[in-house]
């Protein structure tokens, strides 16, 4: 006796969150059943393995059918075939577009092309995430990228509007798209200690301050491409290192702003000149594409080598975030003719670890220029 | 001449890409009705076209309006080659033809293609301007309302229940016409869909005409079926019950006929109705009844006015003595006479209803069924389908005579079905023989009915159990005792019926789903020989199914079956029998005896031991089941019963026969002879296995109940969450050494596993009950068994059960009790003011003093005698006061009912096989939904194999039903049924085909909480609260 056909269709589509997670994680039906058995569900419900198998198959089939709609979430909302309560729809979409930290770190800044897709096997082996799940995540990145690539308006808003993601997830996708578009190198060993969150924070600041959209909100690609003119103007920051008076002024302002707010304040104060020089050097080179891609590598390299002199200073606390803030603001400060708007105060970091792990570095570099 | 159909095509969305080059579509729409076709402009290069067409107007006969569906075809314009069809939408415009139903059909319809499934949606607006036509010889029957619901619909009142209507139309099946060899599968499928749509329209119109002839205005319990007879044609047949319905002016006062004990019936406080004299306000509150009673109405029809009062009171007053049997005789004869006069002019006194207005059902005889095996031949003249008509007439005649043998003049809960395999067809009909109150059957006034009901119904809760036949002249050997409830009349020891449990029935504990499953191998044969083989097997199958049901019923410790449905399916090399019913313990019937096992070789010691072990297991199971289903009937000493219990004998209440093509009728006595107890003899391994299989049925996990009736006896606190589902399973039998036994086991496992899967899937809804569990078996191929289940899971609140009961206890001190259950044990509400009527003890409160209860019962009898006079004056309180509310329970309910999802972009449409929606009230019936779909694929593997294919198809069918309901302005389908699901596959060719036929009633419902809001806003809300206001509740 073999089951040829075995289906269950509810007027309201049944969604089992646990099975959905297993499906998203790329487990085969067999593995999923084994995992569910291990979770002790049979004992709780008194069901048999055959029942579990049939149930899992059924859910997998449902998810498979829903997947087509999940590729364009607004369709899921308007379709008539599956009656799903709104809260469940939101859950389906959010979970489908969620990604693994380990995976995103591997592909962040890479071109979302077929070539990269071929490397997913390696990523899967390296991260322990199933190939299926890697593919889904990669395809999600690519799909979002394709849709928002040439759109006007805020990147985050576009993602949110076309994929109905939560605010947080939409910001993450904006960062991923931004990195993929600008191909920032993030895979070097030196950068390994940085989390996706760190990068996403940088991306947000760069989108706010460095892109075309920061000047003019009516351009295509406004939040995706860096503003070339702005990068050119960064060259003028040299004056901060060359002019002794300005250096001192800069220092005093930064120190005033950060006094008492920083654990390694004295080291920072002592090393201010070196730190500042490192940053300015990176900033002035950003006219070449190659250098733009290596931005994060350079930042970490320069800053950590500088801080060798004061080992206790801020080696770990020097993160690209801080540098970026500083560059952006320095730029806007010293090139008022281009930037007419006031430098935006740094937003409180979105993730806790920005504060806890890297200290108040963002403030350090930022606040020095508030009142010059 | 009289009708103008207007159609407007608004827009499309999510269309498929038809032009690969541009990834876009140039869509336009053809609108066709009858032979007239209109086209919209081409909307170029868009997947979301906005046609915004003018109004296309069709001027048509109302006959065509009823028969024809509106056909909308979406196409892709192609300059160089033929236009490609994207898909179609068929819209049945019938709902627009009644005055009170929908006025406009407007909404998004899925565009359906028989090969690709749903491909986008189209927004359509349809209106009908109907001119009055007073032509007496008209062929149309516009205005006759159709309901699938097998009870009087909630917002109507039955003035007269006329009776049985049937019709069938036949045609050639397009699939088998010569042209099918040269046309595409799509064209063939569409021809079939269209033909069936046409035929069902025609059928409905013809039935409507018959109803008009009977002077009715509605068909209730309308059941339409297709017989795909293959080469010999396509038969569409329908049965129903013609009624004259009155719309209740106030939705508050709907009939208490509702068989749902859910809160919905109690929501209207008793005093809310300010005008007790309105006839339309329903018969149920005592106040009103008082007004009605003995206002000898002008329009009493002859025979009833002369006899009704005497009739109903005679047996009651002379009762206490215990000699009821004899006295009951004349009464019955009289009643029979009376009923006969009402029914005799009818060819078939059949009713497709399964639930009835109070007082309608007087006595229930038992299940009657008839089967007949026929050889199909080509229908030569489709306009005169005489053979098919004759076949059914024959079977109905048989049913009628069976009912007569049971001393009954009517058959209720009547249904018909067929099973076809190649050229052999089994026709089956079954129903419940019953004695009915004649008042509803003729042109009397409602007052008359009411009054009759009052008096007739004195022993509510047990009256229907009393035997309708003559004790001395029983149609079969039976074991009778005095009714355990009223102790006046005789009752049988078990009762099998095809109807729902009457609302006023006294039930102890909860009910459960009982199934008998059986397979029998049959040699492959041709034509005549095959038919003979089948008809030889049938009686044995019937017998075994019956035995299995009886055993399982006893094992559950119960004594009655409701909603019994026996399905016999014929296949190439086997016959399958599946019987489903809901077992309950009726308080009026005696406690069922146990099951004894006897071995054939009593000398063998180890064998003996084995037997006793089995016996112990059986006894344990019975005890466990009693506990599980909370069956703890009051102990009643024999003296109260008044007569010594006669020698226990087993008997059957099933009277059937099957006949062959030769019209030979064999009566089958299913009684088990004069054994001392229910003895199972174990004389060979088969018998042993049978006993084993009895014990293998696992009860549902805790928190789950299941039944195949509308509602679960013993549960009344439904919450609003419902989940309707369809589950299909097909198994392939290993063809090697198939034996009856292995087959049985496979089939049994299939059904059990299916149930287990359902319990597992729905575990998040616990505590819940699977209601209206409807199993259908088919044998699509040699070694394939297909089981389709449709049911609804409804949550209920365990805690609230206790609260409401408590509340009721308090309540009942002040006014007549309201709860159905309270009626159960205290059917005589004469003195409910003084009696603490706390009947149905839930798990916790089991300490009801039953001995004093018994005393009270006997004192009541005295009381009745004393009050007989008063009763006659009609000054008693009615026993069925379901409408009155218990504010406390209601309050709780409101808190629990979930807020409807407000922010959904697509309106939620609920679907349920039940006739009601828990926690909500149906405010409007929009018309019948009857849809037929074919889906075919030539890329089975790519669509996820057979499971993927069928899963997607069923989901699409649901979607299309929901879309149609939403377009009518409704938010639910009640009495939903999947009548057919024919699935054929050919994996080698990577092909599959499936036909699905579904029907139901589109309704508008309003949540109780919303209704309350409305009624508080308009304090004098007696006229029409949410009837119009709550129309859109999504």
PDB file of N, CA and C in Angstrom, chain A residues 8 45 47 51 55, chain B residues 512-513 517 629 698-707 725 751-766 768-770 773 775:
ATOM      1  N   UNK A   8      -3.989  18.156   1.533  1.00  0.00           N
ATOM      2  CA  UNK A   8      -4.889  18.819   2.478  1.00  0.00           C
ATOM      3  C   UNK A   8      -4.972  20.273   2.044  1.00  0.00           C
ATOM      4  N   UNK A  45       2.069  15.108  20.580  1.00  0.00           N
ATOM      5  CA  UNK A  45       0.770  15.015  19.908  1.00  0.00           C
ATOM      6  C   UNK A  45       0.276  13.590  19.755  1.00  0.00           C
ATOM      7  N   UNK A  47       1.223  11.599  17.498  1.00  0.00           N
ATOM      8  CA  UNK A  47       1.116  11.286  16.074  1.00  0.00           C
ATOM      9  C   UNK A  47       2.160  10.244  15.688  1.00  0.00           C
ATOM     10  N   UNK A  51       2.277  10.244   9.736  1.00  0.00           N
ATOM     11  CA  UNK A  51       1.470  11.461   9.782  1.00  0.00           C
ATOM     12  C   UNK A  51       2.358  12.685   9.620  1.00  0.00           C
ATOM     13  N   UNK A  55       2.306  15.433   6.720  1.00  0.00           N
ATOM     14  CA  UNK A  55       2.109  16.836   7.094  1.00  0.00           C
ATOM     15  C   UNK A  55       3.230  17.698   6.526  1.00  0.00           C
TER      16      UNK A  55
ATOM     17  N   UNK B 512     -19.895  11.049  18.790  1.00  0.00           N
ATOM     18  CA  UNK B 512     -18.639  10.806  18.095  1.00  0.00           C
ATOM     19  C   UNK B 512     -18.905  10.214  16.723  1.00  0.00           C
ATOM     20  N   UNK B 513     -17.908  10.362  15.867  1.00  0.00           N
ATOM     21  CA  UNK B 513     -18.006   9.837  14.509  1.00  0.00           C
ATOM     22  C   UNK B 513     -17.812   8.322  14.545  1.00  0.00           C
ATOM     23  N   UNK B 517     -16.251   0.315   7.647  1.00  0.00           N
ATOM     24  CA  UNK B 517     -15.525   0.301   6.369  1.00  0.00           C
ATOM     25  C   UNK B 517     -15.389  -1.136   5.893  1.00  0.00           C
ATOM     26  N   UNK B 629     -16.569  10.045  26.385  1.00  0.00           N
ATOM     27  CA  UNK B 629     -17.680  10.800  25.832  1.00  0.00           C
ATOM     28  C   UNK B 629     -18.675  11.244  26.904  1.00  0.00           C
ATOM     29  N   UNK B 698      -8.814   4.195  16.845  1.00  0.00           N
ATOM     30  CA  UNK B 698      -8.305   4.984  17.961  1.00  0.00           C
ATOM     31  C   UNK B 698      -9.188   6.206  18.149  1.00  0.00           C
ATOM     32  N   UNK B 699      -9.481   6.532  19.378  1.00  0.00           N
ATOM     33  CA  UNK B 699     -10.266   7.750  19.583  1.00  0.00           C
ATOM     34  C   UNK B 699      -9.428   8.961  19.207  1.00  0.00           C
ATOM     35  N   UNK B 700     -10.070  10.058  18.839  1.00  0.00           N
ATOM     36  CA  UNK B 700      -9.303  11.258  18.514  1.00  0.00           C
ATOM     37  C   UNK B 700      -8.511  11.727  19.734  1.00  0.00           C
ATOM     38  N   UNK B 701      -7.418  12.436  19.504  1.00  0.00           N
ATOM     39  CA  UNK B 701      -6.631  12.928  20.638  1.00  0.00           C
ATOM     40  C   UNK B 701      -7.463  13.858  21.510  1.00  0.00           C
ATOM     41  N   UNK B 702      -7.034  14.023  22.737  1.00  0.00           N
ATOM     42  CA  UNK B 702      -7.858  14.816  23.656  1.00  0.00           C
ATOM     43  C   UNK B 702      -7.969  16.246  23.140  1.00  0.00           C
ATOM     44  N   UNK B 703      -9.135  16.806  23.327  1.00  0.00           N
ATOM     45  CA  UNK B 703      -9.383  18.155  22.810  1.00  0.00           C
ATOM     46  C   UNK B 703     -10.037  18.117  21.446  1.00  0.00           C
ATOM     47  N   UNK B 704     -10.126  16.941  20.852  1.00  0.00           N
ATOM     48  CA  UNK B 704     -10.742  16.795  19.543  1.00  0.00           C
ATOM     49  C   UNK B 704     -12.022  15.997  19.639  1.00  0.00           C
ATOM     50  N   UNK B 705     -13.017  16.411  18.912  1.00  0.00           N
ATOM     51  CA  UNK B 705     -14.210  15.597  18.739  1.00  0.00           C
ATOM     52  C   UNK B 705     -14.506  15.594  17.252  1.00  0.00           C
ATOM     53  N   UNK B 706     -15.246  14.601  16.824  1.00  0.00           N
ATOM     54  CA  UNK B 706     -15.632  14.619  15.418  1.00  0.00           C
ATOM     55  C   UNK B 706     -17.023  14.045  15.267  1.00  0.00           C
ATOM     56  N   UNK B 707     -17.726  14.527  14.263  1.00  0.00           N
ATOM     57  CA  UNK B 707     -19.059  14.041  13.998  1.00  0.00           C
ATOM     58  C   UNK B 707     -19.364  14.333  12.534  1.00  0.00           C
ATOM     59  N   UNK B 725     -11.922  22.456   5.203  1.00  0.00           N
ATOM     60  CA  UNK B 725     -10.830  21.905   4.412  1.00  0.00           C
ATOM     61  C   UNK B 725     -11.302  20.724   3.588  1.00  0.00           C
ATOM     62  N   UNK B 751      -8.383   5.190   6.039  1.00  0.00           N
ATOM     63  CA  UNK B 751      -9.310   6.122   6.684  1.00  0.00           C
ATOM     64  C   UNK B 751      -8.788   6.579   8.039  1.00  0.00           C
ATOM     65  N   UNK B 752      -8.261   5.638   8.807  1.00  0.00           N
ATOM     66  CA  UNK B 752      -7.759   5.999  10.132  1.00  0.00           C
ATOM     67  C   UNK B 752      -6.594   6.979  10.030  1.00  0.00           C
ATOM     68  N   UNK B 753      -5.679   6.695   9.107  1.00  0.00           N
ATOM     69  CA  UNK B 753      -4.524   7.582   8.947  1.00  0.00           C
ATOM     70  C   UNK B 753      -4.938   8.962   8.488  1.00  0.00           C
ATOM     71  N   UNK B 754      -5.920   8.969   7.637  1.00  0.00           N
ATOM     72  CA  UNK B 754      -6.414  10.250   7.148  1.00  0.00           C
ATOM     73  C   UNK B 754      -6.960  11.069   8.312  1.00  0.00           C
ATOM     74  N   UNK B 755      -7.744  10.417   9.163  1.00  0.00           N
ATOM     75  CA  UNK B 755      -8.293  11.120  10.323  1.00  0.00           C
ATOM     76  C   UNK B 755      -7.165  11.596  11.235  1.00  0.00           C
ATOM     77  N   UNK B 756      -6.191  10.717  11.444  1.00  0.00           N
ATOM     78  CA  UNK B 756      -5.072  11.086  12.319  1.00  0.00           C
ATOM     79  C   UNK B 756      -4.343  12.308  11.766  1.00  0.00           C
ATOM     80  N   UNK B 757      -4.142  12.309  10.464  1.00  0.00           N
ATOM     81  CA  UNK B 757      -3.468  13.446   9.832  1.00  0.00           C
ATOM     82  C   UNK B 757      -4.254  14.733  10.059  1.00  0.00           C
ATOM     83  N   UNK B 758      -5.575  14.614   9.955  1.00  0.00           N
ATOM     84  CA  UNK B 758      -6.403  15.807  10.154  1.00  0.00           C
ATOM     85  C   UNK B 758      -6.247  16.311  11.581  1.00  0.00           C
ATOM     86  N   UNK B 759      -6.275  15.387  12.531  1.00  0.00           N
ATOM     87  CA  UNK B 759      -6.137  15.799  13.927  1.00  0.00           C
ATOM     88  C   UNK B 759      -4.805  16.493  14.139  1.00  0.00           C
ATOM     89  N   UNK B 760      -3.780  15.942  13.506  1.00  0.00           N
ATOM     90  CA  UNK B 760      -2.457  16.522  13.688  1.00  0.00           C
ATOM     91  C   UNK B 760      -2.396  17.917  13.063  1.00  0.00           C
ATOM     92  N   UNK B 761      -2.894  18.023  11.866  1.00  0.00           N
ATOM     93  CA  UNK B 761      -2.829  19.292  11.148  1.00  0.00           C
ATOM     94  C   UNK B 761      -3.571  20.408  11.875  1.00  0.00           C
ATOM     95  N   UNK B 762      -4.659  20.030  12.496  1.00  0.00           N
ATOM     96  CA  UNK B 762      -5.507  21.053  13.094  1.00  0.00           C
ATOM     97  C   UNK B 762      -5.251  21.201  14.583  1.00  0.00           C
ATOM     98  N   UNK B 763      -4.117  20.687  15.035  1.00  0.00           N
ATOM     99  CA  UNK B 763      -3.887  20.647  16.479  1.00  0.00           C
ATOM    100  C   UNK B 763      -3.838  22.035  17.107  1.00  0.00           C
ATOM    101  N   UNK B 764      -3.517  23.035  16.292  1.00  0.00           N
ATOM    102  CA  UNK B 764      -3.438  24.378  16.877  1.00  0.00           C
ATOM    103  C   UNK B 764      -4.817  24.906  17.259  1.00  0.00           C
ATOM    104  N   UNK B 765      -5.865  24.248  16.778  1.00  0.00           N
ATOM    105  CA  UNK B 765      -7.216  24.750  17.061  1.00  0.00           C
ATOM    106  C   UNK B 765      -7.824  24.137  18.320  1.00  0.00           C
ATOM    107  N   UNK B 766      -7.120  23.198  18.911  1.00  0.00           N
ATOM    108  CA  UNK B 766      -7.664  22.516  20.097  1.00  0.00           C
ATOM    109  C   UNK B 766      -8.076  23.519  21.159  1.00  0.00           C
ATOM    110  N   UNK B 768     -11.243  21.642  19.688  1.00  0.00           N
ATOM    111  CA  UNK B 768     -12.104  21.867  18.551  1.00  0.00           C
ATOM    112  C   UNK B 768     -12.830  20.601  18.129  1.00  0.00           C
ATOM    113  N   UNK B 769     -13.756  20.772  17.236  1.00  0.00           N
ATOM    114  CA  UNK B 769     -14.561  19.647  16.802  1.00  0.00           C
ATOM    115  C   UNK B 769     -14.608  19.655  15.276  1.00  0.00           C
ATOM    116  N   UNK B 770     -14.393  18.495  14.702  1.00  0.00           N
ATOM    117  CA  UNK B 770     -14.579  18.359  13.262  1.00  0.00           C
ATOM    118  C   UNK B 770     -16.046  18.064  13.028  1.00  0.00           C
ATOM    119  N   UNK B 773     -18.122  15.860   8.921  1.00  0.00           N
ATOM    120  CA  UNK B 773     -17.054  15.100   8.280  1.00  0.00           C
ATOM    121  C   UNK B 773     -17.695  14.248   7.182  1.00  0.00           C
ATOM    122  N   UNK B 775     -16.967  11.770   4.152  1.00  0.00           N
ATOM    123  CA  UNK B 775     -16.028  10.912   3.428  1.00  0.00           C
ATOM    124  C   UNK B 775     -16.663  10.485   2.108  1.00  0.00           C
TER     125      UNK B 775
END
